[in-house]
């Protein structure tokens, strides 16, 4: 047996040197002596060591990455594909730095010194539960090395998204990569824990903690035990230790199946009698029937729980690489033929048995040449990177193959598209038509590259471009083509363009109102007490809604005399917009609108003592970002000068406006800062980031804040809110003053922020006799925000301040309350006494259920305030 680690290193180093031709002769000699000359070895690789500046402010601030990778979901989480041509040009094996990455959340931070003690447990339906450390995984089990292609189930999804938006983000056709993986067979590890007879599934769990728990999924136990299926654990790719993005230090590799089953940062193997009930197993990696719309799937969880729609084996697929997207072939200088090239793969170990090309819309096909680099490893005997290459007996194909075909340039000149389809050994063949589904996975229709003749050149276009808008699909759609008409959206002769779905518009005008209002009349009727304002050129009088506005009278008063179209449309719901006809009084003439626009808003003064202005936006600069947890940050903003205070009454909020990094409009949301409102020079916002998940788009504002670079400026306006705490039990609600002896504060997640302002005001004033009970509901212990401060207030005076935490997903070690904020806890701590008020802030569902219970328990609506 030969050991080849050193030779490989040499290979990599030498091919990187300038005197390549001299060195290669020597090297090839060496390789052939070792029987390696024929197997494709990893491409030259330079694993990055620097963290890119774009990643520094993210939870992945410890992960060095290659800047060539195309980010498909913004900066974070890291979901990337390599440029298709660069991927293909690296050859059969992909370097770790160019290998596609699919991370649902932050990359676990694993220090070098902790790796030997990285533990995985084998538990569940086993006779002998086991915990193995990393060293044992390497030393106690035979190590193998095998080439395996991983493919994300979302590969080519952008095409589905152009047809109709799915719940997934847009991959081009480079969501796949191939490496030599080294590690033990999963079967050997499972065997040592002695699976019980009733064990049918292997559930895997990673160390990455996500909004819906740790990432996890399952495969069938008999697959894991079947040597033909080649399921393994890996600690090396291409002879290098796994990089953080690819599961360092240990991951599962499940050949022939969608990449989603190859769990990274592996911590647990749990044998069960049913498929995994992990959230990511249920709500990810499925192809639901095509008629199930995103709305249907959200309304009925049964669609997700039907195991028939889960996907395991990859389906047959192919993509053209050359000609590249936007490649231009100059007919004057082109040779007689052009070599069209690309890749193909199939699932479940099935071989690609043919790749076919058509130049006449699929009427006739010709066969491409295929090279199967993977087969070279079947003849190899020996060890590679510390693992035995043991493939001679196994017939399954777990890697992509490359195909090519020479086509006469004259033929390319006379057609409008190159069509490619592949077939596997089960005779599964790529379909002409797309099978659209709600997650947009497993997209595999014929790959079509269009050809346009332009000034003596041929211009090629792929269906989509993952890095930018473009591609023939978008072009055809824009021109009114129906992409699902079986003809790639091209209209048949005489066919009418497809009708576009009309945009939903809400009428905000009152029938019969046709008074014209000029700027003089408008100004004369707009004052600090009489709010006339303009939206989309229409004039509204908000006086009658001053009391009813959920944001408090001030939110309307601050619009008085202004054109608030942008802010209004951004922050108001469809329901709110539908109420507008009641307040519509006329239309402003065009000249007056222009005059109003030029009537500049007051400029902020460097010397103003107070930052917030109710009628104009003032600018704060992001100077610091502190990670409180993987998804919660404190953003510190610099006000206009060091002595300035925010100017926010206790219990009120401010509006923050930032540019939308995706769309073109601004995003506006209300926040209550966590910092003391008397703090000079800065304010701190506590924000939980709602990241995108595979099925749910993340929070527009919070993901935009997450992407803000230090030094960015945001616009602020305020205060807003119907509630204000004046101190000593005195409150103002909707302009009316009243007294309370105690507050019952009900909150969840970041809903703590307005509650916290009031609580702090009470606790900081020794003379304030008001007592407070805080009922704080969260999922897990780490979700409890401001816990140290809350406990400190309770420690200061437990009669005045009582804090009750309740968790819905508490660990066994949790001694506090469990469950939601429901009848029992409210009965115990929040019974009505005629002298108290309830302050509530949390997720909508929590607020709704709290309102219902509190009213049932005898609280008057006027004693409840929802922030
Ligand atoms: N494992 C964990 N723990 N967390 C993840 O987010 N993503 C899965 C899988 N394993 C994921 C994971 C998905 S969807 C894919 S396609 C592959 O990892 C991608 O592997 P790669 O990032 O090494 O290419």
PDB file of N, CA, C and O and ligand atoms in Angstrom, residues 99-104 150 152 206 208 215 245-246 251 259-260 262-265, ligand 1:
ATOM      1  N   UNK A  99     -15.478  25.769  -3.403  1.00  0.00           N
ATOM      2  CA  UNK A  99     -16.586  24.829  -3.197  1.00  0.00           C
ATOM      3  C   UNK A  99     -17.828  25.610  -2.748  1.00  0.00           C
ATOM      4  O   UNK A  99     -17.742  26.452  -1.865  1.00  0.00           O
ATOM      5  N   UNK A 100     -18.987  25.344  -3.342  1.00  0.00           N
ATOM      6  CA  UNK A 100     -20.200  26.081  -2.963  1.00  0.00           C
ATOM      7  C   UNK A 100     -20.472  25.913  -1.470  1.00  0.00           C
ATOM      8  O   UNK A 100     -20.052  24.919  -0.867  1.00  0.00           O
ATOM      9  N   UNK A 101     -21.155  26.861  -0.874  1.00  0.00           N
ATOM     10  CA  UNK A 101     -21.476  26.777   0.558  1.00  0.00           C
ATOM     11  C   UNK A 101     -22.965  27.043   0.756  1.00  0.00           C
ATOM     12  O   UNK A 101     -23.531  27.958   0.169  1.00  0.00           O
ATOM     13  N   UNK A 102     -23.579  26.234   1.604  1.00  0.00           N
ATOM     14  CA  UNK A 102     -24.980  26.470   1.989  1.00  0.00           C
ATOM     15  C   UNK A 102     -25.049  26.413   3.520  1.00  0.00           C
ATOM     16  O   UNK A 102     -24.951  25.337   4.109  1.00  0.00           O
ATOM     17  N   UNK A 103     -25.097  27.591   4.129  1.00  0.00           N
ATOM     18  CA  UNK A 103     -25.193  27.678   5.584  1.00  0.00           C
ATOM     19  C   UNK A 103     -26.539  28.278   5.961  1.00  0.00           C
ATOM     20  O   UNK A 103     -26.877  29.363   5.514  1.00  0.00           O
ATOM     21  N   UNK A 104     -27.286  27.584   6.804  1.00  0.00           N
ATOM     22  CA  UNK A 104     -28.574  28.137   7.240  1.00  0.00           C
ATOM     23  C   UNK A 104     -28.392  29.249   8.252  1.00  0.00           C
ATOM     24  O   UNK A 104     -29.302  30.031   8.487  1.00  0.00           O
ATOM     25  N   UNK A 150     -21.189  17.004  -4.103  1.00  0.00           N
ATOM     26  CA  UNK A 150     -22.352  17.469  -3.342  1.00  0.00           C
ATOM     27  C   UNK A 150     -23.108  18.462  -4.214  1.00  0.00           C
ATOM     28  O   UNK A 150     -22.501  19.296  -4.891  1.00  0.00           O
ATOM     29  N   UNK A 152     -26.529  21.100  -4.059  1.00  0.00           N
ATOM     30  CA  UNK A 152     -27.619  21.668  -3.279  1.00  0.00           C
ATOM     31  C   UNK A 152     -28.929  21.411  -4.031  1.00  0.00           C
ATOM     32  O   UNK A 152     -28.984  21.575  -5.258  1.00  0.00           O
ATOM     33  N   UNK A 206     -26.428  18.975  13.686  1.00  0.00           N
ATOM     34  CA  UNK A 206     -25.208  19.782  13.645  1.00  0.00           C
ATOM     35  C   UNK A 206     -25.096  20.678  14.855  1.00  0.00           C
ATOM     36  O   UNK A 206     -25.993  20.732  15.700  1.00  0.00           O
ATOM     37  N   UNK A 208     -24.823  23.956  14.625  1.00  0.00           N
ATOM     38  CA  UNK A 208     -25.260  25.327  14.319  1.00  0.00           C
ATOM     39  C   UNK A 208     -26.666  25.558  14.829  1.00  0.00           C
ATOM     40  O   UNK A 208     -27.606  24.917  14.390  1.00  0.00           O
ATOM     41  N   UNK A 215     -29.606  22.541  13.229  1.00  0.00           N
ATOM     42  CA  UNK A 215     -29.877  21.961  11.909  1.00  0.00           C
ATOM     43  C   UNK A 215     -29.840  20.440  12.020  1.00  0.00           C
ATOM     44  O   UNK A 215     -28.923  19.886  12.623  1.00  0.00           O
ATOM     45  N   UNK A 245     -16.522  26.656   6.853  1.00  0.00           N
ATOM     46  CA  UNK A 245     -17.764  26.661   6.092  1.00  0.00           C
ATOM     47  C   UNK A 245     -18.230  25.261   5.708  1.00  0.00           C
ATOM     48  O   UNK A 245     -19.410  25.057   5.417  1.00  0.00           O
ATOM     49  N   UNK A 246     -17.317  24.306   5.636  1.00  0.00           N
ATOM     50  CA  UNK A 246     -17.704  22.982   5.152  1.00  0.00           C
ATOM     51  C   UNK A 246     -17.844  21.964   6.272  1.00  0.00           C
ATOM     52  O   UNK A 246     -17.862  20.762   6.025  1.00  0.00           O
ATOM     53  N   UNK A 251     -18.165  16.212   9.508  1.00  0.00           N
ATOM     54  CA  UNK A 251     -19.484  16.297   8.883  1.00  0.00           C
ATOM     55  C   UNK A 251     -19.886  14.946   8.328  1.00  0.00           C
ATOM     56  O   UNK A 251     -19.049  14.043   8.193  1.00  0.00           O
ATOM     57  N   UNK A 259     -27.492  17.753  -1.099  1.00  0.00           N
ATOM     58  CA  UNK A 259     -26.491  18.197  -0.117  1.00  0.00           C
ATOM     59  C   UNK A 259     -27.067  18.401   1.271  1.00  0.00           C
ATOM     60  O   UNK A 259     -26.363  18.265   2.273  1.00  0.00           O
ATOM     61  N   UNK A 260     -28.360  18.709   1.351  1.00  0.00           N
ATOM     62  CA  UNK A 260     -29.002  18.983   2.637  1.00  0.00           C
ATOM     63  C   UNK A 260     -28.927  17.837   3.622  1.00  0.00           C
ATOM     64  O   UNK A 260     -29.109  18.033   4.824  1.00  0.00           O
ATOM     65  N   UNK A 262     -26.214  16.044   4.097  1.00  0.00           N
ATOM     66  CA  UNK A 262     -24.822  15.901   4.559  1.00  0.00           C
ATOM     67  C   UNK A 262     -24.563  16.910   5.673  1.00  0.00           C
ATOM     68  O   UNK A 262     -24.024  17.992   5.442  1.00  0.00           O
ATOM     69  N   UNK A 263     -24.964  16.546   6.883  1.00  0.00           N
ATOM     70  CA  UNK A 263     -24.953  17.494   7.995  1.00  0.00           C
ATOM     71  C   UNK A 263     -23.526  17.902   8.384  1.00  0.00           C
ATOM     72  O   UNK A 263     -22.662  17.040   8.581  1.00  0.00           O
ATOM     73  N   UNK A 264     -23.330  19.195   8.478  1.00  0.00           N
ATOM     74  CA  UNK A 264     -22.005  19.728   8.839  1.00  0.00           C
ATOM     75  C   UNK A 264     -21.920  19.914  10.348  1.00  0.00           C
ATOM     76  O   UNK A 264     -22.927  19.887  11.035  1.00  0.00           O
ATOM     77  N   UNK A 265     -20.721  20.126  10.843  1.00  0.00           N
ATOM     78  CA  UNK A 265     -20.469  20.351  12.285  1.00  0.00           C
ATOM     79  C   UNK A 265     -21.240  19.299  13.093  1.00  0.00           C
ATOM     80  O   UNK A 265     -21.990  19.602  14.021  1.00  0.00           O
TER      81      UNK A 265
HETATM   82  N1  LIG B   1     -25.359  21.148   8.010  1.00  0.00           N
HETATM   83  C1  LIG B   1     -25.550  22.038   8.966  1.00  0.00           C
HETATM   84  N2  LIG B   1     -25.201  21.704  10.231  1.00  0.00           N
HETATM   85  N3  LIG B   1     -26.062  23.276   8.712  1.00  0.00           N
HETATM   86  C2  LIG B   1     -26.424  23.629   7.440  1.00  0.00           C
HETATM   87  O1  LIG B   1     -26.867  24.777   7.239  1.00  0.00           O
HETATM   88  N4  LIG B   1     -26.668  22.902   5.109  1.00  0.00           N
HETATM   89  C3  LIG B   1     -26.953  21.725   4.303  1.00  0.00           C
HETATM   90  C4  LIG B   1     -25.828  20.724   4.429  1.00  0.00           C
HETATM   91  N5  LIG B   1     -25.471  20.505   5.787  1.00  0.00           N
HETATM   92  C5  LIG B   1     -26.277  22.671   6.404  1.00  0.00           C
HETATM   93  C6  LIG B   1     -25.700  21.440   6.746  1.00  0.00           C
HETATM   94  C7  LIG B   1     -27.153  21.986   2.897  1.00  0.00           C
HETATM   95  S1  LIG B   1     -28.712  22.512   2.468  1.00  0.00           S
HETATM   96  C8  LIG B   1     -26.217  21.698   1.965  1.00  0.00           C
HETATM   97  S2  LIG B   1     -26.585  21.868   0.317  1.00  0.00           S
HETATM   98  C9  LIG B   1     -24.886  21.252   2.327  1.00  0.00           C
HETATM   99  O2  LIG B   1     -24.720  21.217   3.731  1.00  0.00           O
HETATM  100  C10 LIG B   1     -23.838  22.176   1.749  1.00  0.00           C
HETATM  101  O3  LIG B   1     -22.562  21.759   2.107  1.00  0.00           O
HETATM  102  P1  LIG B   1     -21.348  22.757   1.854  1.00  0.00           P
HETATM  103  O4  LIG B   1     -21.715  24.091   2.446  1.00  0.00           O
HETATM  104  O5  LIG B   1     -20.151  22.126   2.465  1.00  0.00           O
HETATM  105  O6  LIG B   1     -21.217  22.855   0.356  1.00  0.00           O
END
